[in-house]
Amino acid sequence: MKNRKSSLIWGLIFIVAGVLYILNAFTSIKIDIFDFWPLLFILPSIASMFSKGIRIFNSLFLLIGISFLLTEFNIISESTRDKLFIPCCLIVIGIVIIFKDRLIKKNIPKWVNEKDSFNKSNYYNAVFSSNKVVYPHDTFEGCEANSIFGSVIIDLRDAIITEDTVINCYCVFAGIDIYVPANVNIRISGTPIFGGITNKTGDYENINAPTIFINATTMFGGVTIK
């Protein structure tokens, strides 16, 4: 059903574009098609909402597209748009901070998610600072890392990992680096917003090895697995 709705929207996009060209060429109605360039942000965002549901990423791009479209048609001025951009970004960041557990798109098997995968004391935070955590031959059972205008480094290269576990990451204008041992599988899911989630560990795959599930939400920052 979602795919059909997405196809319908994309079909309507091309139909509307064709009609606008015809009106511009054969009638007295003169429409500058280039005034509608913000639709390149708006329409794909709407299509993404139908196919994948409402996400921070497509919502943010929809907001950007609408703001530029209003400017193109002189509904709001460029100065007003520029003044609203930063506070709107701050509001989005605040919403993500409050509802981050619901906004992170997780891809964890139900049996792993249901168990208490990490001790509540295994929270590593950095706010306008840095935090480095090293597991020297200790058992690792999962953790949560939060970084805001800072950096968190989690070094698991010497850790003992015997079963599937979870690492939840959240960073804003920050970075989180995770060093993992060579004998584990890595599964990544998350929501990068003007940021990224990068896996530099290669394509190691062993059905008998434990898996680290890494779920990340990043805004103007990045999570790197090394």
JSON list of C-alpha atoms in Angstrom, two decimals:
[
{"chain": "A", "resi": 1, "resn": "MET", "atom": "CA", "xyz": [0.00, 0.00, 0.00]},
{"chain": "A", "resi": 2, "resn": "LYS", "atom": "CA", "xyz": [2.82, 2.42, 0.89]},
{"chain": "A", "resi": 3, "resn": "ASN", "atom": "CA", "xyz": [4.61, 1.69, -2.38]},
{"chain": "A", "resi": 4, "resn": "ARG", "atom": "CA", "xyz": [1.43, 2.37, -4.33]},
{"chain": "A", "resi": 5, "resn": "LYS", "atom": "CA", "xyz": [0.97, 5.72, -2.59]},
{"chain": "A", "resi": 6, "resn": "SER", "atom": "CA", "xyz": [4.58, 6.66, -3.30]},
{"chain": "A", "resi": 7, "resn": "SER", "atom": "CA", "xyz": [4.17, 5.74, -6.99]},
{"chain": "A", "resi": 8, "resn": "LEU", "atom": "CA", "xyz": [0.99, 7.81, -7.14]},
{"chain": "A", "resi": 9, "resn": "ILE", "atom": "CA", "xyz": [2.79, 10.88, -5.77]},
{"chain": "A", "resi": 10, "resn": "TRP", "atom": "CA", "xyz": [5.70, 10.56, -8.20]},
{"chain": "A", "resi": 11, "resn": "GLY", "atom": "CA", "xyz": [3.26, 10.10, -11.08]},
{"chain": "A", "resi": 12, "resn": "LEU", "atom": "CA", "xyz": [1.40, 13.26, -10.06]},
{"chain": "A", "resi": 13, "resn": "ILE", "atom": "CA", "xyz": [4.71, 15.15, -9.92]},
{"chain": "A", "resi": 14, "resn": "PHE", "atom": "CA", "xyz": [5.41, 14.45, -13.58]},
{"chain": "A", "resi": 15, "resn": "ILE", "atom": "CA", "xyz": [1.82, 15.16, -14.61]},
{"chain": "A", "resi": 16, "resn": "VAL", "atom": "CA", "xyz": [1.82, 18.55, -12.86]},
{"chain": "A", "resi": 17, "resn": "ALA", "atom": "CA", "xyz": [5.21, 19.42, -14.39]},
{"chain": "A", "resi": 18, "resn": "GLY", "atom": "CA", "xyz": [3.89, 18.59, -17.87]},
{"chain": "A", "resi": 19, "resn": "VAL", "atom": "CA", "xyz": [0.72, 20.66, -17.38]},
{"chain": "A", "resi": 20, "resn": "LEU", "atom": "CA", "xyz": [2.76, 23.66, -16.21]},
{"chain": "A", "resi": 21, "resn": "TYR", "atom": "CA", "xyz": [4.93, 23.48, -19.32]},
{"chain": "A", "resi": 22, "resn": "ILE", "atom": "CA", "xyz": [1.85, 23.34, -21.56]},
{"chain": "A", "resi": 23, "resn": "LEU", "atom": "CA", "xyz": [0.23, 26.32, -19.82]},
{"chain": "A", "resi": 24, "resn": "ASN", "atom": "CA", "xyz": [3.44, 28.29, -20.13]},
{"chain": "A", "resi": 25, "resn": "ALA", "atom": "CA", "xyz": [3.85, 27.50, -23.85]},
{"chain": "A", "resi": 26, "resn": "PHE", "atom": "CA", "xyz": [0.32, 27.75, -25.23]},
{"chain": "A", "resi": 27, "resn": "THR", "atom": "CA", "xyz": [-1.63, 30.12, -22.97]},
{"chain": "A", "resi": 28, "resn": "SER", "atom": "CA", "xyz": [-1.36, 33.64, -21.64]},
{"chain": "A", "resi": 29, "resn": "ILE", "atom": "CA", "xyz": [-0.67, 32.20, -18.21]},
{"chain": "A", "resi": 30, "resn": "LYS", "atom": "CA", "xyz": [3.06, 32.60, -17.77]},
{"chain": "A", "resi": 31, "resn": "ILE", "atom": "CA", "xyz": [4.54, 30.41, -15.09]},
{"chain": "A", "resi": 32, "resn": "ASP", "atom": "CA", "xyz": [8.24, 30.33, -14.41]},
{"chain": "A", "resi": 33, "resn": "ILE", "atom": "CA", "xyz": [8.85, 26.65, -13.75]},
{"chain": "A", "resi": 34, "resn": "PHE", "atom": "CA", "xyz": [12.09, 27.49, -11.98]},
{"chain": "A", "resi": 35, "resn": "ASP", "atom": "CA", "xyz": [10.14, 29.28, -9.22]},
{"chain": "A", "resi": 36, "resn": "PHE", "atom": "CA", "xyz": [9.00, 25.84, -8.15]},
{"chain": "A", "resi": 37, "resn": "TRP", "atom": "CA", "xyz": [12.51, 24.41, -7.56]},
{"chain": "A", "resi": 38, "resn": "PRO", "atom": "CA", "xyz": [11.82, 23.99, -3.78]},
{"chain": "A", "resi": 39, "resn": "LEU", "atom": "CA", "xyz": [9.43, 21.21, -4.81]},
{"chain": "A", "resi": 40, "resn": "LEU", "atom": "CA", "xyz": [12.57, 19.14, -5.32]},
{"chain": "A", "resi": 41, "resn": "PHE", "atom": "CA", "xyz": [12.73, 19.10, -1.52]},
{"chain": "A", "resi": 42, "resn": "ILE", "atom": "CA", "xyz": [9.00, 19.03, -0.75]},
{"chain": "A", "resi": 43, "resn": "LEU", "atom": "CA", "xyz": [7.68, 16.30, -3.05]},
{"chain": "A", "resi": 44, "resn": "PRO", "atom": "CA", "xyz": [10.37, 13.68, -2.34]},
{"chain": "A", "resi": 45, "resn": "SER", "atom": "CA", "xyz": [9.86, 14.35, 1.39]},
{"chain": "A", "resi": 46, "resn": "ILE", "atom": "CA", "xyz": [6.12, 13.72, 1.07]},
{"chain": "A", "resi": 47, "resn": "ALA", "atom": "CA", "xyz": [6.79, 10.59, -0.98]},
{"chain": "A", "resi": 48, "resn": "SER", "atom": "CA", "xyz": [9.20, 9.39, 1.71]},
{"chain": "A", "resi": 49, "resn": "MET", "atom": "CA", "xyz": [6.56, 10.00, 4.40]},
{"chain": "A", "resi": 50, "resn": "PHE", "atom": "CA", "xyz": [4.09, 7.79, 2.53]},
{"chain": "A", "resi": 51, "resn": "SER", "atom": "CA", "xyz": [6.61, 5.02, 1.87]},
{"chain": "A", "resi": 52, "resn": "LYS", "atom": "CA", "xyz": [8.60, 5.04, 5.12]},
{"chain": "A", "resi": 53, "resn": "GLY", "atom": "CA", "xyz": [6.42, 6.99, 7.54]},
{"chain": "A", "resi": 54, "resn": "ILE", "atom": "CA", "xyz": [7.16, 10.32, 9.18]},
{"chain": "A", "resi": 55, "resn": "ARG", "atom": "CA", "xyz": [10.85, 10.58, 10.04]},
{"chain": "A", "resi": 56, "resn": "ILE", "atom": "CA", "xyz": [13.03, 13.42, 11.27]},
{"chain": "A", "resi": 57, "resn": "PHE", "atom": "CA", "xyz": [14.96, 13.44, 8.00]},
{"chain": "A", "resi": 58, "resn": "ASN", "atom": "CA", "xyz": [11.99, 13.82, 5.65]},
{"chain": "A", "resi": 59, "resn": "SER", "atom": "CA", "xyz": [10.25, 16.25, 8.03]},
{"chain": "A", "resi": 60, "resn": "LEU", "atom": "CA", "xyz": [13.31, 18.50, 8.11]},
{"chain": "A", "resi": 61, "resn": "PHE", "atom": "CA", "xyz": [13.63, 18.51, 4.33]},
{"chain": "A", "resi": 62, "resn": "LEU", "atom": "CA", "xyz": [9.91, 19.25, 3.99]},
{"chain": "A", "resi": 63, "resn": "LEU", "atom": "CA", "xyz": [10.35, 22.24, 6.31]},
{"chain": "A", "resi": 64, "resn": "ILE", "atom": "CA", "xyz": [13.32, 23.50, 4.30]},
{"chain": "A", "resi": 65, "resn": "GLY", "atom": "CA", "xyz": [11.44, 23.13, 1.01]},
{"chain": "A", "resi": 66, "resn": "ILE", "atom": "CA", "xyz": [8.36, 24.95, 2.30]},
{"chain": "A", "resi": 67, "resn": "SER", "atom": "CA", "xyz": [10.45, 27.84, 3.65]},
{"chain": "A", "resi": 68, "resn": "PHE", "atom": "CA", "xyz": [12.19, 28.35, 0.29]},
{"chain": "A", "resi": 69, "resn": "LEU", "atom": "CA", "xyz": [8.90, 28.04, -1.63]},
{"chain": "A", "resi": 70, "resn": "LEU", "atom": "CA", "xyz": [7.32, 30.74, 0.54]},
{"chain": "A", "resi": 71, "resn": "THR", "atom": "CA", "xyz": [10.33, 32.94, -0.19]},
{"chain": "A", "resi": 72, "resn": "GLU", "atom": "CA", "xyz": [10.10, 32.36, -3.96]},
{"chain": "A", "resi": 73, "resn": "PHE", "atom": "CA", "xyz": [6.49, 33.61, -3.95]},
{"chain": "A", "resi": 74, "resn": "ASN", "atom": "CA", "xyz": [7.30, 36.57, -1.65]},
{"chain": "A", "resi": 75, "resn": "ILE", "atom": "CA", "xyz": [5.07, 35.29, 1.14]},
{"chain": "A", "resi": 76, "resn": "ILE", "atom": "CA", "xyz": [7.96, 35.69, 3.55]},
{"chain": "A", "resi": 77, "resn": "SER", "atom": "CA", "xyz": [11.20, 37.59, 3.03]},
{"chain": "A", "resi": 78, "resn": "GLU", "atom": "CA", "xyz": [14.64, 36.03, 2.83]},
{"chain": "A", "resi": 79, "resn": "SER", "atom": "CA", "xyz": [15.66, 37.81, 6.04]},
{"chain": "A", "resi": 80, "resn": "THR", "atom": "CA", "xyz": [12.65, 36.34, 7.88]},
{"chain": "A", "resi": 81, "resn": "ARG", "atom": "CA", "xyz": [13.49, 32.89, 6.52]},
{"chain": "A", "resi": 82, "resn": "ASP", "atom": "CA", "xyz": [17.11, 33.19, 7.63]},
{"chain": "A", "resi": 83, "resn": "LYS", "atom": "CA", "xyz": [16.09, 34.40, 11.09]},
{"chain": "A", "resi": 84, "resn": "LEU", "atom": "CA", "xyz": [13.75, 31.43, 11.52]},
{"chain": "A", "resi": 85, "resn": "PHE", "atom": "CA", "xyz": [16.16, 28.77, 10.26]},
{"chain": "A", "resi": 86, "resn": "ILE", "atom": "CA", "xyz": [18.43, 28.50, 13.32]},
{"chain": "A", "resi": 87, "resn": "PRO", "atom": "CA", "xyz": [15.65, 28.58, 15.96]},
{"chain": "A", "resi": 88, "resn": "CYS", "atom": "CA", "xyz": [13.69, 25.98, 13.98]},
{"chain": "A", "resi": 89, "resn": "CYS", "atom": "CA", "xyz": [16.78, 23.75, 13.93]},
{"chain": "A", "resi": 90, "resn": "LEU", "atom": "CA", "xyz": [17.15, 24.21, 17.69]},
{"chain": "A", "resi": 91, "resn": "ILE", "atom": "CA", "xyz": [13.51, 23.24, 18.18]},
{"chain": "A", "resi": 92, "resn": "VAL", "atom": "CA", "xyz": [14.02, 20.08, 16.10]},
{"chain": "A", "resi": 93, "resn": "ILE", "atom": "CA", "xyz": [17.13, 19.23, 18.14]},
{"chain": "A", "resi": 94, "resn": "GLY", "atom": "CA", "xyz": [15.17, 19.72, 21.37]},
{"chain": "A", "resi": 95, "resn": "ILE", "atom": "CA", "xyz": [12.39, 17.43, 20.15]},
{"chain": "A", "resi": 96, "resn": "VAL", "atom": "CA", "xyz": [14.94, 14.76, 19.24]},
{"chain": "A", "resi": 97, "resn": "ILE", "atom": "CA", "xyz": [16.58, 15.05, 22.68]},
{"chain": "A", "resi": 98, "resn": "ILE", "atom": "CA", "xyz": [13.22, 14.55, 24.42]},
{"chain": "A", "resi": 99, "resn": "PHE", "atom": "CA", "xyz": [11.88, 11.78, 22.17]},
{"chain": "A", "resi": 100, "resn": "LYS", "atom": "CA", "xyz": [15.14, 10.17, 21.02]},
{"chain": "A", "resi": 101, "resn": "ASP", "atom": "CA", "xyz": [14.11, 6.68, 22.18]},
{"chain": "A", "resi": 102, "resn": "ARG", "atom": "CA", "xyz": [11.07, 6.82, 19.88]},
{"chain": "A", "resi": 103, "resn": "LEU", "atom": "CA", "xyz": [12.83, 8.52, 16.98]},
{"chain": "A", "resi": 104, "resn": "ILE", "atom": "CA", "xyz": [15.73, 6.09, 16.66]},
{"chain": "A", "resi": 105, "resn": "LYS", "atom": "CA", "xyz": [14.92, 3.61, 13.95]},
{"chain": "A", "resi": 106, "resn": "LYS", "atom": "CA", "xyz": [15.99, 0.37, 15.55]},
{"chain": "A", "resi": 107, "resn": "ASN", "atom": "CA", "xyz": [16.67, -2.89, 13.79]},
{"chain": "A", "resi": 108, "resn": "ILE", "atom": "CA", "xyz": [17.12, -5.35, 16.62]},
{"chain": "A", "resi": 109, "resn": "PRO", "atom": "CA", "xyz": [15.77, -8.90, 16.87]},
{"chain": "A", "resi": 110, "resn": "LYS", "atom": "CA", "xyz": [12.93, -9.05, 19.34]},
{"chain": "A", "resi": 111, "resn": "TRP", "atom": "CA", "xyz": [14.70, -11.49, 21.65]},
{"chain": "A", "resi": 112, "resn": "VAL", "atom": "CA", "xyz": [17.71, -9.15, 21.93]},
{"chain": "A", "resi": 113, "resn": "ASN", "atom": "CA", "xyz": [15.55, -6.07, 22.44]},
{"chain": "A", "resi": 114, "resn": "GLU", "atom": "CA", "xyz": [13.44, -7.67, 25.17]},
{"chain": "A", "resi": 115, "resn": "LYS", "atom": "CA", "xyz": [16.32, -8.66, 27.39]},
{"chain": "A", "resi": 116, "resn": "ASP", "atom": "CA", "xyz": [18.10, -6.08, 29.56]},
{"chain": "A", "resi": 117, "resn": "SER", "atom": "CA", "xyz": [21.01, -5.85, 27.12]},
{"chain": "A", "resi": 118, "resn": "PHE", "atom": "CA", "xyz": [23.11, -3.44, 29.15]},
{"chain": "A", "resi": 119, "resn": "ASN", "atom": "CA", "xyz": [23.48, -2.40, 32.74]},
{"chain": "A", "resi": 120, "resn": "LYS", "atom": "CA", "xyz": [21.90, 0.95, 33.49]},
{"chain": "A", "resi": 121, "resn": "SER", "atom": "CA", "xyz": [25.27, 2.25, 34.67]},
{"chain": "A", "resi": 122, "resn": "ASN", "atom": "CA", "xyz": [26.77, 1.78, 31.20]},
{"chain": "A", "resi": 123, "resn": "TYR", "atom": "CA", "xyz": [25.84, 5.24, 29.98]},
{"chain": "A", "resi": 124, "resn": "TYR", "atom": "CA", "xyz": [28.70, 7.29, 28.57]},
{"chain": "A", "resi": 125, "resn": "ASN", "atom": "CA", "xyz": [28.05, 10.98, 28.04]},
{"chain": "A", "resi": 126, "resn": "ALA", "atom": "CA", "xyz": [30.02, 13.96, 26.78]},
{"chain": "A", "resi": 127, "resn": "VAL", "atom": "CA", "xyz": [28.63, 17.51, 26.74]},
{"chain": "A", "resi": 128, "resn": "PHE", "atom": "CA", "xyz": [31.11, 20.12, 25.54]},
{"chain": "A", "resi": 129, "resn": "SER", "atom": "CA", "xyz": [33.79, 17.62, 26.53]},
{"chain": "A", "resi": 130, "resn": "SER", "atom": "CA", "xyz": [35.29, 14.24, 25.64]},
{"chain": "A", "resi": 131, "resn": "ASN", "atom": "CA", "xyz": [34.88, 10.81, 27.18]},
{"chain": "A", "resi": 132, "resn": "LYS", "atom": "CA", "xyz": [37.03, 7.76, 26.38]},
{"chain": "A", "resi": 133, "resn": "VAL", "atom": "CA", "xyz": [36.02, 4.32, 27.63]},
{"chain": "A", "resi": 134, "resn": "VAL", "atom": "CA", "xyz": [38.30, 1.30, 27.30]},
{"chain": "A", "resi": 135, "resn": "TYR", "atom": "CA", "xyz": [37.30, -2.29, 28.09]},
{"chain": "A", "resi": 136, "resn": "PRO", "atom": "CA", "xyz": [40.59, -4.07, 29.00]},
{"chain": "A", "resi": 137, "resn": "HIS", "atom": "CA", "xyz": [39.57, -7.75, 28.84]},
{"chain": "A", "resi": 138, "resn": "ASP", "atom": "CA", "xyz": [36.28, -7.04, 30.58]},
{"chain": "A", "resi": 139, "resn": "THR", "atom": "CA", "xyz": [32.92, -8.48, 29.56]},
{"chain": "A", "resi": 140, "resn": "PHE", "atom": "CA", "xyz": [30.91, -6.09, 27.43]},
{"chain": "A", "resi": 141, "resn": "GLU", "atom": "CA", "xyz": [27.13, -6.35, 27.60]},
{"chain": "A", "resi": 142, "resn": "GLY", "atom": "CA", "xyz": [26.05, -3.22, 25.72]},
{"chain": "A", "resi": 143, "resn": "CYS", "atom": "CA", "xyz": [25.88, 0.50, 26.46]},
{"chain": "A", "resi": 144, "resn": "GLU", "atom": "CA", "xyz": [24.45, 3.86, 25.50]},
{"chain": "A", "resi": 145, "resn": "ALA", "atom": "CA", "xyz": [26.62, 6.76, 24.30]},
{"chain": "A", "resi": 146, "resn": "ASN", "atom": "CA", "xyz": [25.40, 10.37, 24.18]},
{"chain": "A", "resi": 147, "resn": "SER", "atom": "CA", "xyz": [27.51, 13.21, 22.82]},
{"chain": "A", "resi": 148, "resn": "ILE", "atom": "CA", "xyz": [26.47, 16.85, 22.47]},
{"chain": "A", "resi": 149, "resn": "PHE", "atom": "CA", "xyz": [29.14, 19.26, 21.21]},
{"chain": "A", "resi": 150, "resn": "GLY", "atom": "CA", "xyz": [31.73, 16.72, 22.33]},
{"chain": "A", "resi": 151, "resn": "SER", "atom": "CA", "xyz": [33.18, 13.32, 21.55]},
{"chain": "A", "resi": 152, "resn": "VAL", "atom": "CA", "xyz": [32.85, 9.82, 22.95]},
{"chain": "A", "resi": 153, "resn": "ILE", "atom": "CA", "xyz": [35.31, 7.00, 22.22]},
{"chain": "A", "resi": 154, "resn": "ILE", "atom": "CA", "xyz": [34.39, 3.43, 23.11]},
{"chain": "A", "resi": 155, "resn": "ASP", "atom": "CA", "xyz": [37.26, 0.97, 22.70]},
{"chain": "A", "resi": 156, "resn": "LEU", "atom": "CA", "xyz": [36.09, -2.64, 22.63]},
{"chain": "A", "resi": 157, "resn": "ARG", "atom": "CA", "xyz": [39.10, -4.18, 20.87]},
{"chain": "A", "resi": 158, "resn": "ASP", "atom": "CA", "xyz": [40.14, -6.08, 24.00]},
{"chain": "A", "resi": 159, "resn": "ALA", "atom": "CA", "xyz": [36.63, -6.58, 25.36]},
{"chain": "A", "resi": 160, "resn": "ILE", "atom": "CA", "xyz": [35.08, -9.99, 25.94]},
{"chain": "A", "resi": 161, "resn": "ILE", "atom": "CA", "xyz": [31.91, -10.32, 23.82]},
{"chain": "A", "resi": 162, "resn": "THR", "atom": "CA", "xyz": [30.23, -13.70, 23.95]},
{"chain": "A", "resi": 163, "resn": "GLU", "atom": "CA", "xyz": [26.63, -12.90, 22.93]},
{"chain": "A", "resi": 164, "resn": "ASP", "atom": "CA", "xyz": [24.61, -10.45, 20.88]},
{"chain": "A", "resi": 165, "resn": "THR", "atom": "CA", "xyz": [24.47, -6.99, 22.37]},
{"chain": "A", "resi": 166, "resn": "VAL", "atom": "CA", "xyz": [23.30, -3.43, 21.65]},
{"chain": "A", "resi": 167, "resn": "ILE", "atom": "CA", "xyz": [24.93, 0.00, 21.51]},
{"chain": "A", "resi": 168, "resn": "ASN", "atom": "CA", "xyz": [22.59, 2.99, 21.30]},
{"chain": "A", "resi": 169, "resn": "CYS", "atom": "CA", "xyz": [24.22, 6.21, 20.09]},
{"chain": "A", "resi": 170, "resn": "TYR", "atom": "CA", "xyz": [22.98, 9.76, 19.98]},
{"chain": "A", "resi": 171, "resn": "CYS", "atom": "CA", "xyz": [25.06, 12.79, 18.97]},
{"chain": "A", "resi": 172, "resn": "VAL", "atom": "CA", "xyz": [24.39, 16.43, 18.12]},
{"chain": "A", "resi": 173, "resn": "PHE", "atom": "CA", "xyz": [27.20, 18.54, 16.63]},
{"chain": "A", "resi": 174, "resn": "ALA", "atom": "CA", "xyz": [29.48, 15.82, 17.90]},
{"chain": "A", "resi": 175, "resn": "GLY", "atom": "CA", "xyz": [31.13, 12.50, 17.15]},
{"chain": "A", "resi": 176, "resn": "ILE", "atom": "CA", "xyz": [31.18, 8.98, 18.52]},
{"chain": "A", "resi": 177, "resn": "ASP", "atom": "CA", "xyz": [33.93, 6.50, 17.60]},
{"chain": "A", "resi": 178, "resn": "ILE", "atom": "CA", "xyz": [33.48, 2.82, 18.38]},
{"chain": "A", "resi": 179, "resn": "TYR", "atom": "CA", "xyz": [36.43, 0.43, 18.08]},
{"chain": "A", "resi": 180, "resn": "VAL", "atom": "CA", "xyz": [35.27, -3.18, 17.83]},
{"chain": "A", "resi": 181, "resn": "PRO", "atom": "CA", "xyz": [37.16, -6.49, 17.86]},
{"chain": "A", "resi": 182, "resn": "ALA", "atom": "CA", "xyz": [37.70, -8.33, 14.59]},
{"chain": "A", "resi": 183, "resn": "ASN", "atom": "CA", "xyz": [35.60, -11.40, 15.47]},
{"chain": "A", "resi": 184, "resn": "VAL", "atom": "CA", "xyz": [32.13, -9.84, 15.75]},
{"chain": "A", "resi": 185, "resn": "ASN", "atom": "CA", "xyz": [29.34, -9.10, 13.29]},
{"chain": "A", "resi": 186, "resn": "ILE", "atom": "CA", "xyz": [28.11, -5.50, 13.00]},
{"chain": "A", "resi": 187, "resn": "ARG", "atom": "CA", "xyz": [24.51, -4.46, 12.29]},
{"chain": "A", "resi": 188, "resn": "ILE", "atom": "CA", "xyz": [23.80, -0.74, 11.89]},
{"chain": "A", "resi": 189, "resn": "SER", "atom": "CA", "xyz": [20.54, 1.19, 11.80]},
{"chain": "A", "resi": 190, "resn": "GLY", "atom": "CA", "xyz": [19.61, 4.75, 12.60]},
{"chain": "A", "resi": 191, "resn": "THR", "atom": "CA", "xyz": [18.68, 8.23, 11.48]},
{"chain": "A", "resi": 192, "resn": "PRO", "atom": "CA", "xyz": [21.47, 10.50, 10.22]},
{"chain": "A", "resi": 193, "resn": "ILE", "atom": "CA", "xyz": [20.45, 14.16, 9.80]},
{"chain": "A", "resi": 194, "resn": "PHE", "atom": "CA", "xyz": [23.17, 16.21, 8.12]},
{"chain": "A", "resi": 195, "resn": "GLY", "atom": "CA", "xyz": [25.54, 13.63, 9.48]},
{"chain": "A", "resi": 196, "resn": "GLY", "atom": "CA", "xyz": [26.49, 10.04, 8.93]},
{"chain": "A", "resi": 197, "resn": "ILE", "atom": "CA", "xyz": [26.95, 6.53, 10.27]},
{"chain": "A", "resi": 198, "resn": "THR", "atom": "CA", "xyz": [30.06, 4.87, 8.87]},
{"chain": "A", "resi": 199, "resn": "ASN", "atom": "CA", "xyz": [31.24, 1.29, 9.21]},
{"chain": "A", "resi": 200, "resn": "LYS", "atom": "CA", "xyz": [34.98, 0.90, 8.48]},
{"chain": "A", "resi": 201, "resn": "THR", "atom": "CA", "xyz": [35.31, -2.64, 9.80]},
{"chain": "A", "resi": 202, "resn": "GLY", "atom": "CA", "xyz": [34.89, -4.42, 6.47]},
{"chain": "A", "resi": 203, "resn": "ASP", "atom": "CA", "xyz": [32.49, -7.22, 5.55]},
{"chain": "A", "resi": 204, "resn": "TYR", "atom": "CA", "xyz": [33.19, -9.72, 8.32]},
{"chain": "A", "resi": 205, "resn": "GLU", "atom": "CA", "xyz": [30.35, -12.21, 8.57]},
{"chain": "A", "resi": 206, "resn": "ASN", "atom": "CA", "xyz": [30.25, -15.31, 10.76]},
{"chain": "A", "resi": 207, "resn": "ILE", "atom": "CA", "xyz": [26.97, -16.89, 11.82]},
{"chain": "A", "resi": 208, "resn": "ASN", "atom": "CA", "xyz": [28.67, -18.35, 14.89]},
{"chain": "A", "resi": 209, "resn": "ALA", "atom": "CA", "xyz": [30.08, -14.98, 16.06]},
{"chain": "A", "resi": 210, "resn": "PRO", "atom": "CA", "xyz": [28.18, -12.57, 18.33]},
{"chain": "A", "resi": 211, "resn": "THR", "atom": "CA", "xyz": [26.58, -9.50, 16.76]},
{"chain": "A", "resi": 212, "resn": "ILE", "atom": "CA", "xyz": [26.78, -5.90, 17.93]},
{"chain": "A", "resi": 213, "resn": "PHE", "atom": "CA", "xyz": [23.63, -4.00, 16.98]},
{"chain": "A", "resi": 214, "resn": "ILE", "atom": "CA", "xyz": [24.45, -0.29, 16.69]},
{"chain": "A", "resi": 215, "resn": "ASN", "atom": "CA", "xyz": [21.52, 2.12, 16.58]},
{"chain": "A", "resi": 216, "resn": "ALA", "atom": "CA", "xyz": [22.37, 5.78, 16.04]},
{"chain": "A", "resi": 217, "resn": "THR", "atom": "CA", "xyz": [20.67, 9.14, 15.70]},
{"chain": "A", "resi": 218, "resn": "THR", "atom": "CA", "xyz": [23.01, 11.88, 14.51]},
{"chain": "A", "resi": 219, "resn": "MET", "atom": "CA", "xyz": [22.39, 15.56, 13.86]},
{"chain": "A", "resi": 220, "resn": "PHE", "atom": "CA", "xyz": [25.29, 17.50, 12.36]},
{"chain": "A", "resi": 221, "resn": "GLY", "atom": "CA", "xyz": [27.58, 14.79, 13.64]},
{"chain": "A", "resi": 222, "resn": "GLY", "atom": "CA", "xyz": [28.68, 11.26, 12.99]},
{"chain": "A", "resi": 223, "resn": "VAL", "atom": "CA", "xyz": [29.13, 7.77, 14.40]},
{"chain": "A", "resi": 224, "resn": "THR", "atom": "CA", "xyz": [32.09, 5.78, 13.11]},
{"chain": "A", "resi": 225, "resn": "ILE", "atom": "CA", "xyz": [32.70, 2.08, 13.70]},
{"chain": "A", "resi": 226, "resn": "LYS", "atom": "CA", "xyz": [36.34, 1.09, 13.31]}
]
